[in-house]
Every structure is written in structure tokens, then in C-alpha cells.
Amino acid sequence: MADELVFYTNPMSRGRIVRWMLEEVGRPYRTEILDYGTTMKAPAYLAINPMGKVPAIRHGDTVVTECAAICAYLADVFPEARLAPPPGDLARAPYYRWMFFAAGPVEAAVSNKALGFEVPPERERMTGYGSFARVMSALELAVSGGNYIAGDRFTAADVYVGAQIGFGLRFGTVEKRPAFERYWERISQRPAALRANEIDDALMTK
């Protein structure tokens, strides 16, 4: 099919974020499960993503990698799902702002902290995020302004930011601030989120 939607993933990966997004979109998709070190590094998949990492999607002839980019793409290409504020809507600014804040500063700060690396104060200007503490405070601000990141409606930004917070709370890479816990509780019980977790949890047992 010219517009077939194919999802490349592993249930023990950030592909869980994209699975949630796909379930929110509600369009049919085919899943290809790849294994670390074998099919994920094979020539067939490297032609899709030269990084040899998941997730990725192929939509017809279009390939998209990187979780935030995939979420943004799916929201725009399937507008009937209403997962992105339309162009010209004032909510478009916080939607972009916080989605890509999570993809950049949050991802980098959390990863560095998990690896035991802290930026020396005198070198904070050299990093894109400054300090872990400031990133956490900015993230708290993002989830404290209302029920959702970009106004009064759930969007793809909530999928991406929410997944980062949910993962961080579970594994201790994000501080257990009340604002984070309240936000995650609000969005984690969405039917699409529950379906996505059920699918990936079942795949992990195979």
C-alpha cells in the first residue's frame, strides 16, 4: 500500500513513546520488532535508520526517526486525531516549545545524570541545558500551567513530555515532585496509553 504505516521498534526501547502516539492517532499500522545487535544493525534496517536505533516509522515512502519528530509528524499528517494545535493557533507555541524542550534539554540532562555526569558550574554555559536542577524546574513549570502542555486539550506534546516524566518517575531519573506525579496520573490512564502498554508488555513476554 502506498500509504502503509510501518512501525519499527523493540518493546524495551523509546519505541513505547511512539506506540502510545500511534494508538492515540488510531490509524492502522504494521509493527516490525527488531532485536538489539542483530536485525537492528542489519543492512535492511540501516537503510531505514543509519543510526541502527529504534524507533522509526515508514509512511509510504517517507521515513521519520527520533521520537519527538515522529510524534510531531504523526500529529500533522493525521489532523483528524486533533493531536496538534492547528497552524495559527496560539497553543502552537507552547506545543513546540515543550515538546522540543523535552527532546533536547530534558533528554540530555536526565541521560547525563543517569550516567553520573554533572556539569561543573563554571561550564554550564557550554551545555544546552545548563544544569539538571534548572531543567527540572522548567519542566515543572511546563506541567503546572493547566491540565495539558498546550492549553486545554491533550496533544502529541503530552505524549512525548508525559512519557519522559513517566519513565523518569518509574526509574528515578526525574525528581518525584508533586506536579510531575499529578500530571502523569492525569494522562497515563488514557485508553491509548493503556493499550500501548498492554501491547508492548505482551511483546516482552515472547
GROMACS .gro file of C-alpha atoms in nm:
model
  206
    1MET     CA    1   0.000   0.000   0.000
    2ALA     CA    2   0.133   0.341  -0.096
    3ASP     CA    3   0.042   0.494   0.238
    4GLU     CA    4   0.118   0.193   0.460
    5LEU     CA    5   0.233   0.290   0.807
    6VAL     CA    6   0.515   0.071   0.942
    7PHE     CA    7   0.649   0.099   1.295
    8TYR     CA    8   1.000  -0.029   1.376
    9THR     CA    9   1.054  -0.087   1.745
   10ASN     CA   10   1.157  -0.301   2.036
   11PRO     CA   11   0.933  -0.321   2.345
   12MET     CA   12   1.233  -0.235   2.566
   13SER     CA   13   1.304   0.098   2.398
   14ARG     CA   14   1.181   0.452   2.348
   15GLY     CA   15   0.957   0.295   2.089
   16ARG     CA   16   0.699   0.276   2.367
   17ILE     CA   17   0.652   0.651   2.324
   18VAL     CA   18   0.574   0.613   1.955
   19ARG     CA   19   0.346   0.314   2.022
   20TRP     CA   20   0.142   0.539   2.251
   21MET     CA   21   0.130   0.808   1.984
   22LEU     CA   22   0.019   0.558   1.719
   23GLU     CA   23  -0.258   0.434   1.945
   24GLU     CA   24  -0.371   0.795   2.001
   25VAL     CA   25  -0.377   0.852   1.623
   26GLY     CA   26  -0.593   0.544   1.577
   27ARG     CA   27  -0.482   0.455   1.223
   28PRO     CA   28  -0.383   0.100   1.120
   29TYR     CA   29  -0.010   0.031   1.135
   30ARG     CA   30   0.219  -0.267   1.097
   31THR     CA   31   0.484  -0.337   1.361
   32GLU     CA   32   0.829  -0.477   1.292
   33ILE     CA   33   1.009  -0.589   1.607
   34LEU     CA   34   1.387  -0.556   1.585
   35ASP     CA   35   1.648  -0.707   1.813
   36TYR     CA   36   1.945  -0.518   1.952
   37GLY     CA   37   2.273  -0.612   1.787
   38THR     CA   38   2.116  -0.824   1.510
   39THR     CA   39   1.822  -0.704   1.299
   40MET     CA   40   1.861  -0.351   1.436
   41LYS     CA   41   2.213  -0.338   1.286
   42ALA     CA   42   2.136  -0.530   0.968
   43PRO     CA   43   2.164  -0.359   0.627
   44ALA     CA   44   1.789  -0.371   0.569
   45TYR     CA   45   1.718  -0.160   0.877
   46LEU     CA   46   2.026   0.061   0.842
   47ALA     CA   47   1.870   0.172   0.513
   48ILE     CA   48   1.579   0.300   0.723
   49ASN     CA   49   1.783   0.446   1.009
   50PRO     CA   50   2.162   0.463   0.963
   51MET     CA   51   2.194   0.501   1.342
   52GLY     CA   52   2.073   0.144   1.385
   53LYS     CA   53   1.835   0.253   1.661
   54VAL     CA   54   1.463   0.237   1.718
   55PRO     CA   55   1.202   0.370   1.693
   56ALA     CA   56   1.139   0.471   1.336
   57ILE     CA   57   0.835   0.483   1.113
   58ARG     CA   58   0.785   0.450   0.740
   59HIS     CA   59   0.473   0.611   0.599
   60GLY     CA   60   0.457   0.521   0.233
   61ASP     CA   61   0.795   0.641   0.105
   62THR     CA   62   0.852   0.878   0.398
   63VAL     CA   63   1.085   0.774   0.680
   64VAL     CA   64   1.090   0.953   1.015
   65THR     CA   65   1.320   0.879   1.307
   66GLU     CA   66   1.358   1.036   1.654
   67CYS     CA   67   1.066   1.014   1.895
   68ALA     CA   68   0.973   1.381   1.909
   69ALA     CA   69   0.992   1.413   1.530
   70ILE     CA   70   0.774   1.105   1.485
   71CYS     CA   71   0.514   1.239   1.729
   72ALA     CA   72   0.509   1.579   1.557
   73TYR     CA   73   0.487   1.419   1.212
   74LEU     CA   74   0.200   1.189   1.302
   75ALA     CA   75   0.007   1.472   1.463
   76ASP     CA   76   0.039   1.684   1.148
   77VAL     CA   77  -0.021   1.413   0.888
   78PHE     CA   78  -0.332   1.286   1.067
   79PRO     CA   79  -0.501   1.613   1.174
   80GLU     CA   80  -0.833   1.438   1.229
   81ALA     CA   81  -0.686   1.295   1.551
   82ARG     CA   82  -0.660   1.653   1.684
   83LEU     CA   83  -0.322   1.592   1.847
   84ALA     CA   84  -0.164   1.922   1.746
   85PRO     CA   85  -0.290   2.280   1.765
   86PRO     CA   86  -0.356   2.398   1.408
   87PRO     CA   87  -0.117   2.649   1.248
   88GLY     CA   88  -0.200   2.998   1.367
   89ASP     CA   89  -0.341   2.875   1.698
   90LEU     CA   90  -0.166   3.040   1.994
   91ALA     CA   91  -0.129   2.697   2.155
   92ARG     CA   92   0.113   2.601   1.877
   93ALA     CA   93   0.395   2.788   2.053
   94PRO     CA   94   0.388   2.600   2.386
   95TYR     CA   95   0.324   2.279   2.193
   96TYR     CA   96   0.652   2.318   2.003
   97ARG     CA   97   0.836   2.472   2.296
   98TRP     CA   98   0.783   2.197   2.549
   99MET     CA   99   0.796   1.902   2.311
  100PHE     CA  100   1.140   2.003   2.191
  101PHE     CA  101   1.250   2.115   2.536
  102ALA     CA  102   1.188   1.754   2.643
  103ALA     CA  103   1.370   1.622   2.336
  104GLY     CA  104   1.673   1.845   2.400
  105PRO     CA  105   1.749   1.974   2.749
  106VAL     CA  106   1.544   1.714   2.939
  107GLU     CA  107   1.682   1.417   2.746
  108ALA     CA  108   2.040   1.541   2.777
  109ALA     CA  109   2.020   1.639   3.143
  110VAL     CA  110   1.850   1.316   3.251
  111SER     CA  111   2.089   1.099   3.049
  112ASN     CA  112   2.395   1.274   3.188
  113LYS     CA  113   2.270   1.245   3.544
  114ALA     CA  114   2.192   0.875   3.499
  115LEU     CA  115   2.550   0.826   3.376
  116GLY     CA  116   2.686   1.006   3.681
  117PHE     CA  117   2.799   1.315   3.493
  118GLU     CA  118   2.730   1.661   3.632
  119VAL     CA  119   2.825   1.977   3.451
  120PRO     CA  120   3.073   2.185   3.655
  121PRO     CA  121   2.909   2.518   3.742
  122GLU     CA  122   3.174   2.715   3.555
  123ARG     CA  123   3.094   2.521   3.236
  124GLU     CA  124   2.715   2.535   3.240
  125ARG     CA  125   2.718   2.791   2.959
  126MET     CA  126   2.878   2.530   2.732
  127THR     CA  127   2.583   2.290   2.760
  128GLY     CA  128   2.244   2.322   2.601
  129TYR     CA  129   2.065   2.270   2.929
  130GLY     CA  130   2.281   2.444   3.189
  131SER     CA  131   2.207   2.234   3.496
  132PHE     CA  132   1.985   1.942   3.590
  133ALA     CA  133   1.817   2.148   3.864
  134ARG     CA  134   1.715   2.423   3.623
  135VAL     CA  135   1.583   2.169   3.374
  136MET     CA  136   1.364   2.011   3.642
  137SER     CA  137   1.229   2.349   3.746
  138ALA     CA  138   1.147   2.444   3.388
  139LEU     CA  139   0.980   2.109   3.330
  140GLU     CA  140   0.774   2.159   3.643
  141LEU     CA  141   0.662   2.493   3.505
  142ALA     CA  142   0.555   2.324   3.182
  143VAL     CA  143   0.318   2.082   3.354
  144SER     CA  144   0.183   2.326   3.613
  145GLY     CA  145   0.005   2.575   3.390
  146GLY     CA  146  -0.303   2.361   3.325
  147ASN     CA  147  -0.417   2.008   3.261
  148TYR     CA  148  -0.209   1.979   2.944
  149ILE     CA  149   0.110   2.120   2.796
  150ALA     CA  150  -0.053   2.327   2.522
  151GLY     CA  151  -0.375   2.460   2.666
  152ASP     CA  152  -0.695   2.275   2.747
  153ARG     CA  153  -0.652   1.983   2.505
  154PHE     CA  154  -0.429   1.676   2.507
  155THR     CA  155  -0.172   1.681   2.225
  156ALA     CA  156   0.132   1.496   2.094
  157ALA     CA  157   0.341   1.715   2.323
  158ASP     CA  158   0.173   1.548   2.619
  159VAL     CA  159   0.259   1.207   2.475
  160TYR     CA  160   0.625   1.296   2.445
  161VAL     CA  161   0.670   1.504   2.760
  162GLY     CA  162   0.444   1.273   2.959
  163ALA     CA  163   0.634   0.963   2.854
  164GLN     CA  164   0.962   1.125   2.960
  165ILE     CA  165   0.816   1.210   3.300
  166GLY     CA  166   0.651   0.871   3.347
  167PHE     CA  167   0.970   0.686   3.263
  168GLY     CA  168   1.172   0.917   3.486
  169LEU     CA  169   0.940   0.873   3.784
  170ARG     CA  170   0.946   0.496   3.743
  171PHE     CA  171   1.323   0.463   3.719
  172GLY     CA  172   1.426   0.752   3.942
  173THR     CA  173   1.578   0.972   3.672
  174VAL     CA  174   1.324   1.250   3.727
  175GLU     CA  175   1.264   1.404   4.068
  176LYS     CA  176   0.937   1.296   4.232
  177ARG     CA  177   0.786   1.641   4.250
  178PRO     CA  178   0.410   1.659   4.319
  179ALA     CA  179   0.350   1.847   3.992
  180PHE     CA  180   0.510   1.565   3.792
  181GLU     CA  181   0.314   1.298   3.975
  182ARG     CA  182  -0.018   1.481   3.930
  183TYR     CA  183   0.048   1.537   3.559
  184TRP     CA  184   0.147   1.175   3.498
  185GLU     CA  185  -0.157   1.050   3.687
  186ARG     CA  186  -0.381   1.267   3.464
  187ILE     CA  187  -0.250   1.138   3.132
  188SER     CA  188  -0.126   0.785   3.198
  189GLN     CA  189  -0.477   0.639   3.223
  190ARG     CA  190  -0.580   0.742   2.874
  191PRO     CA  191  -0.716   0.442   2.679
  192ALA     CA  192  -0.446   0.476   2.413
  193ALA     CA  193  -0.170   0.478   2.676
  194LEU     CA  194  -0.312   0.168   2.842
  195ARG     CA  195  -0.348  -0.014   2.509
  196ALA     CA  196   0.008   0.074   2.409
  197ASN     CA  197   0.149  -0.055   2.737
  198GLU     CA  198  -0.053  -0.374   2.711
  199ILE     CA  199   0.077  -0.441   2.360
  200ASP     CA  200   0.442  -0.380   2.448
  201ASP     CA  201   0.421  -0.566   2.779
  202ALA     CA  202   0.285  -0.868   2.593
  203LEU     CA  203   0.569  -0.850   2.340
  204MET     CA  204   0.824  -0.855   2.622
  205THR     CA  205   0.699  -1.195   2.736
  206LYS     CA  206   0.755  -1.357   2.396
   0.00000   0.00000   0.00000
